[in-house]
PDB file of C-alpha atoms in Angstrom:
ATOM      1  CA  MET A   1      38.695  -8.219  27.859  1.00 53.00           C
ATOM      2  CA  LYS A   2      38.267  -9.962  31.198  1.00 65.00           C
ATOM      3  CA  LYS A   3      36.423 -13.284  31.145  1.00 66.00           C
ATOM      4  CA  SER A   4      33.264 -13.402  33.174  1.00 69.00           C
ATOM      5  CA  HIS A   5      32.625 -16.317  35.498  1.00 78.00           C
ATOM      6  CA  VAL A   6      28.896 -15.705  35.312  1.00 81.00           C
ATOM      7  CA  ILE A   7      26.955 -18.474  33.620  1.00 78.00           C
ATOM      8  CA  GLN A   8      24.531 -17.192  31.017  1.00 84.00           C
ATOM      9  CA  VAL A   9      21.160 -18.920  31.379  1.00 82.00           C
ATOM     10  CA  ARG A  10      19.037 -18.587  28.268  1.00 89.00           C
ATOM     11  CA  TYR A  11      16.174 -20.772  29.471  1.00 90.00           C
ATOM     12  CA  LEU A  12      15.097 -22.594  32.604  1.00 91.00           C
ATOM     13  CA  ASP A  13      13.264 -25.880  32.350  1.00 92.00           C
ATOM     14  CA  GLY A  14      12.475 -28.461  35.001  1.00 92.00           C
ATOM     15  CA  LEU A  15      15.720 -30.374  34.565  1.00 91.00           C
ATOM     16  CA  ARG A  16      17.919 -27.288  34.830  1.00 92.00           C
ATOM     17  CA  TYR A  17      15.960 -26.124  37.853  1.00 94.00           C
ATOM     18  CA  GLN A  18      16.424 -29.510  39.542  1.00 93.00           C
ATOM     19  CA  ARG A  19      20.165 -29.440  38.945  1.00 92.00           C
ATOM     20  CA  ALA A  20      20.443 -25.886  40.276  1.00 94.00           C
ATOM     21  CA  VAL A  21      18.314 -26.601  43.350  1.00 95.00           C
ATOM     22  CA  LEU A  22      20.195 -29.780  44.212  1.00 95.00           C
ATOM     23  CA  ALA A  23      23.583 -28.104  43.811  1.00 96.00           C
ATOM     24  CA  GLY A  24      22.496 -25.145  45.924  1.00 97.00           C
ATOM     25  CA  LEU A  25      20.984 -27.248  48.692  1.00 98.00           C
ATOM     26  CA  ARG A  26      24.062 -29.450  48.897  1.00 98.00           C
ATOM     27  CA  GLU A  27      26.302 -26.380  49.075  1.00 98.00           C
ATOM     28  CA  ILE A  28      24.278 -24.896  51.927  1.00 98.00           C
ATOM     29  CA  ILE A  29      24.262 -28.229  53.796  1.00 98.00           C
ATOM     30  CA  SER A  30      28.047 -28.406  53.458  1.00 98.00           C
ATOM     31  CA  HIS A  31      28.223 -25.192  55.538  1.00 98.00           C
ATOM     32  CA  GLU A  32      25.911 -26.425  58.315  1.00 98.00           C
ATOM     33  CA  LYS A  33      28.427 -25.985  61.145  1.00 98.00           C
ATOM     34  CA  GLU A  34      29.438 -22.508  60.020  1.00 98.00           C
ATOM     35  CA  LEU A  35      25.792 -21.441  59.753  1.00 97.00           C
ATOM     36  CA  ASN A  36      25.135 -22.775  63.247  1.00 96.00           C
ATOM     37  CA  ARG A  37      28.163 -20.898  64.562  1.00 95.00           C
ATOM     38  CA  ILE A  38      27.144 -17.524  63.124  1.00 96.00           C
ATOM     39  CA  ASN A  39      23.432 -17.864  63.985  1.00 92.00           C
ATOM     40  CA  VAL A  40      22.608 -14.980  66.324  1.00 87.00           C
ATOM     41  CA  PHE A  41      19.389 -13.476  64.907  1.00 81.00           C
ATOM     42  CA  PRO A  42      16.500 -13.529  65.625  1.00 79.00           C
ATOM     43  CA  ILE A  43      17.284 -16.114  68.303  1.00 84.00           C
ATOM     44  CA  PRO A  44      20.927 -17.067  69.043  1.00 89.00           C
ATOM     45  CA  ASP A  45      20.150 -20.786  69.325  1.00 93.00           C
ATOM     46  CA  LYS A  46      22.890 -21.947  66.936  1.00 94.00           C
ATOM     47  CA  ASP A  47      20.563 -24.172  64.879  1.00 96.00           C
ATOM     48  CA  THR A  48      20.116 -22.410  61.529  1.00 96.00           C
ATOM     49  CA  GLY A  49      22.439 -24.788  59.668  1.00 97.00           C
ATOM     50  CA  SER A  50      20.810 -27.831  61.248  1.00 98.00           C
ATOM     51  CA  ASN A  51      17.311 -26.555  60.471  1.00 97.00           C
ATOM     52  CA  LEU A  52      18.240 -25.900  56.848  1.00 98.00           C
ATOM     53  CA  ARG A  53      19.777 -29.378  56.537  1.00 98.00           C
ATOM     54  CA  LYS A  54      16.616 -30.940  57.971  1.00 98.00           C
ATOM     55  CA  THR A  55      14.484 -28.876  55.581  1.00 98.00           C
ATOM     56  CA  PHE A  56      16.631 -29.613  52.524  1.00 98.00           C
ATOM     57  CA  THR A  57      17.397 -33.315  53.010  1.00 98.00           C
ATOM     58  CA  PRO A  58      13.851 -34.476  52.129  1.00 97.00           C
ATOM     59  CA  ILE A  59      13.966 -32.370  48.957  1.00 95.00           C
ATOM     60  CA  ILE A  60      17.227 -34.034  47.936  1.00 95.00           C
ATOM     61  CA  GLU A  61      15.830 -37.480  48.796  1.00 94.00           C
ATOM     62  CA  LYS A  62      12.687 -36.906  46.661  1.00 89.00           C
ATOM     63  CA  PHE A  63      14.787 -36.235  43.576  1.00 81.00           C
ATOM     64  CA  PRO A  64      15.168 -37.105  40.826  1.00 72.00           C
ATOM     65  CA  LEU A  65      11.669 -36.187  39.738  1.00 68.00           C
ATOM     66  CA  TRP A  66      12.931 -35.686  36.198  1.00 68.00           C
ATOM     67  CA  GLU A  67      10.049 -33.441  35.285  1.00 75.00           C
ATOM     68  CA  THR A  68      10.770 -31.304  32.281  1.00 83.00           C
ATOM     69  CA  SER A  69       8.150 -28.718  33.187  1.00 91.00           C
ATOM     70  CA  ILE A  70       9.456 -25.846  35.302  1.00 94.00           C
ATOM     71  CA  ASN A  71       5.925 -25.434  36.672  1.00 94.00           C
ATOM     72  CA  GLU A  72       5.665 -29.029  37.900  1.00 92.00           C
ATOM     73  CA  THR A  73       9.218 -29.210  39.191  1.00 93.00           C
ATOM     74  CA  SER A  74       9.145 -25.906  41.057  1.00 95.00           C
ATOM     75  CA  ARG A  75       5.776 -26.775  42.589  1.00 94.00           C
ATOM     76  CA  SER A  76       7.026 -30.204  43.716  1.00 93.00           C
ATOM     77  CA  VAL A  77      10.155 -28.715  45.287  1.00 95.00           C
ATOM     78  CA  ALA A  78       8.107 -26.055  47.086  1.00 96.00           C
ATOM     79  CA  GLU A  79       5.599 -28.595  48.426  1.00 96.00           C
ATOM     80  CA  VAL A  80       8.321 -30.787  49.918  1.00 96.00           C
ATOM     81  CA  ALA A  81      10.072 -27.742  51.392  1.00 97.00           C
ATOM     82  CA  ILE A  82       6.856 -26.526  53.016  1.00 98.00           C
ATOM     83  CA  ASP A  83       6.067 -30.004  54.379  1.00 98.00           C
ATOM     84  CA  TYR A  84       9.503 -30.363  55.991  1.00 98.00           C
ATOM     85  CA  ALA A  85      10.408 -26.754  56.851  1.00 98.00           C
ATOM     86  CA  LEU A  86      12.007 -26.463  60.261  1.00 97.00           C
ATOM     87  CA  GLY A  87      12.809 -23.285  62.178  1.00 95.00           C
ATOM     88  CA  TYR A  88      12.580 -19.745  60.880  1.00 93.00           C
ATOM     89  CA  SER A  89      15.274 -20.349  58.282  1.00 94.00           C
ATOM     90  CA  GLY A  90      13.532 -23.421  56.865  1.00 97.00           C
ATOM     91  CA  ILE A  91      10.159 -21.680  56.767  1.00 97.00           C
ATOM     92  CA  ILE A  92      11.587 -18.589  55.077  1.00 97.00           C
ATOM     93  CA  PHE A  93      13.391 -20.682  52.470  1.00 97.00           C
ATOM     94  CA  ALA A  94      10.271 -22.798  51.848  1.00 98.00           C
ATOM     95  CA  GLN A  95       8.260 -19.625  51.293  1.00 98.00           C
ATOM     96  CA  PHE A  96      10.882 -18.372  48.843  1.00 98.00           C
ATOM     97  CA  LEU A  97      10.609 -21.630  46.875  1.00 98.00           C
ATOM     98  CA  SER A  98       6.815 -21.402  46.991  1.00 98.00           C
ATOM     99  CA  GLY A  99       6.907 -17.852  45.647  1.00 98.00           C
ATOM    100  CA  PHE A 100       9.289 -18.919  42.892  1.00 97.00           C
ATOM    101  CA  ALA A 101       6.922 -21.747  41.921  1.00 96.00           C
ATOM    102  CA  GLU A 102       3.995 -19.342  41.863  1.00 96.00           C
ATOM    103  CA  GLY A 103       5.954 -16.966  39.651  1.00 95.00           C
ATOM    104  CA  CYS A 104       6.810 -19.784  37.244  1.00 91.00           C
ATOM    105  CA  HIS A 105       3.155 -20.757  37.023  1.00 86.00           C
ATOM    106  CA  GLN A 106       2.041 -17.179  36.350  1.00 82.00           C
ATOM    107  CA  SER A 107       4.646 -16.605  33.648  1.00 71.00           C
ATOM    108  CA  VAL A 108       3.363 -19.388  31.406  1.00 60.00           C
TER     109      VAL A 108
END
């Protein structure tokens, strides 16, 4: 049987969410130049990577919040993202995080 490289997540609390968000944001930031290079839609202004970095950096700087509640942590992340969202890509990502936070709140 082939081993799967998919991580099985049995629960998601605030700490796990923080770790996942931070790892994901850092990974995206590490590809800033490539994202700028391939940015052609909706406006070919070559700034998607830079806008995402500028949106994500304040989130990274606000951590660690060390909240154990997924509701509190996801809401805090979304608020910072909305406050610092830049460009279409930043706004879209901030709205995604806001929707995730809303979903976490409704599921409790």
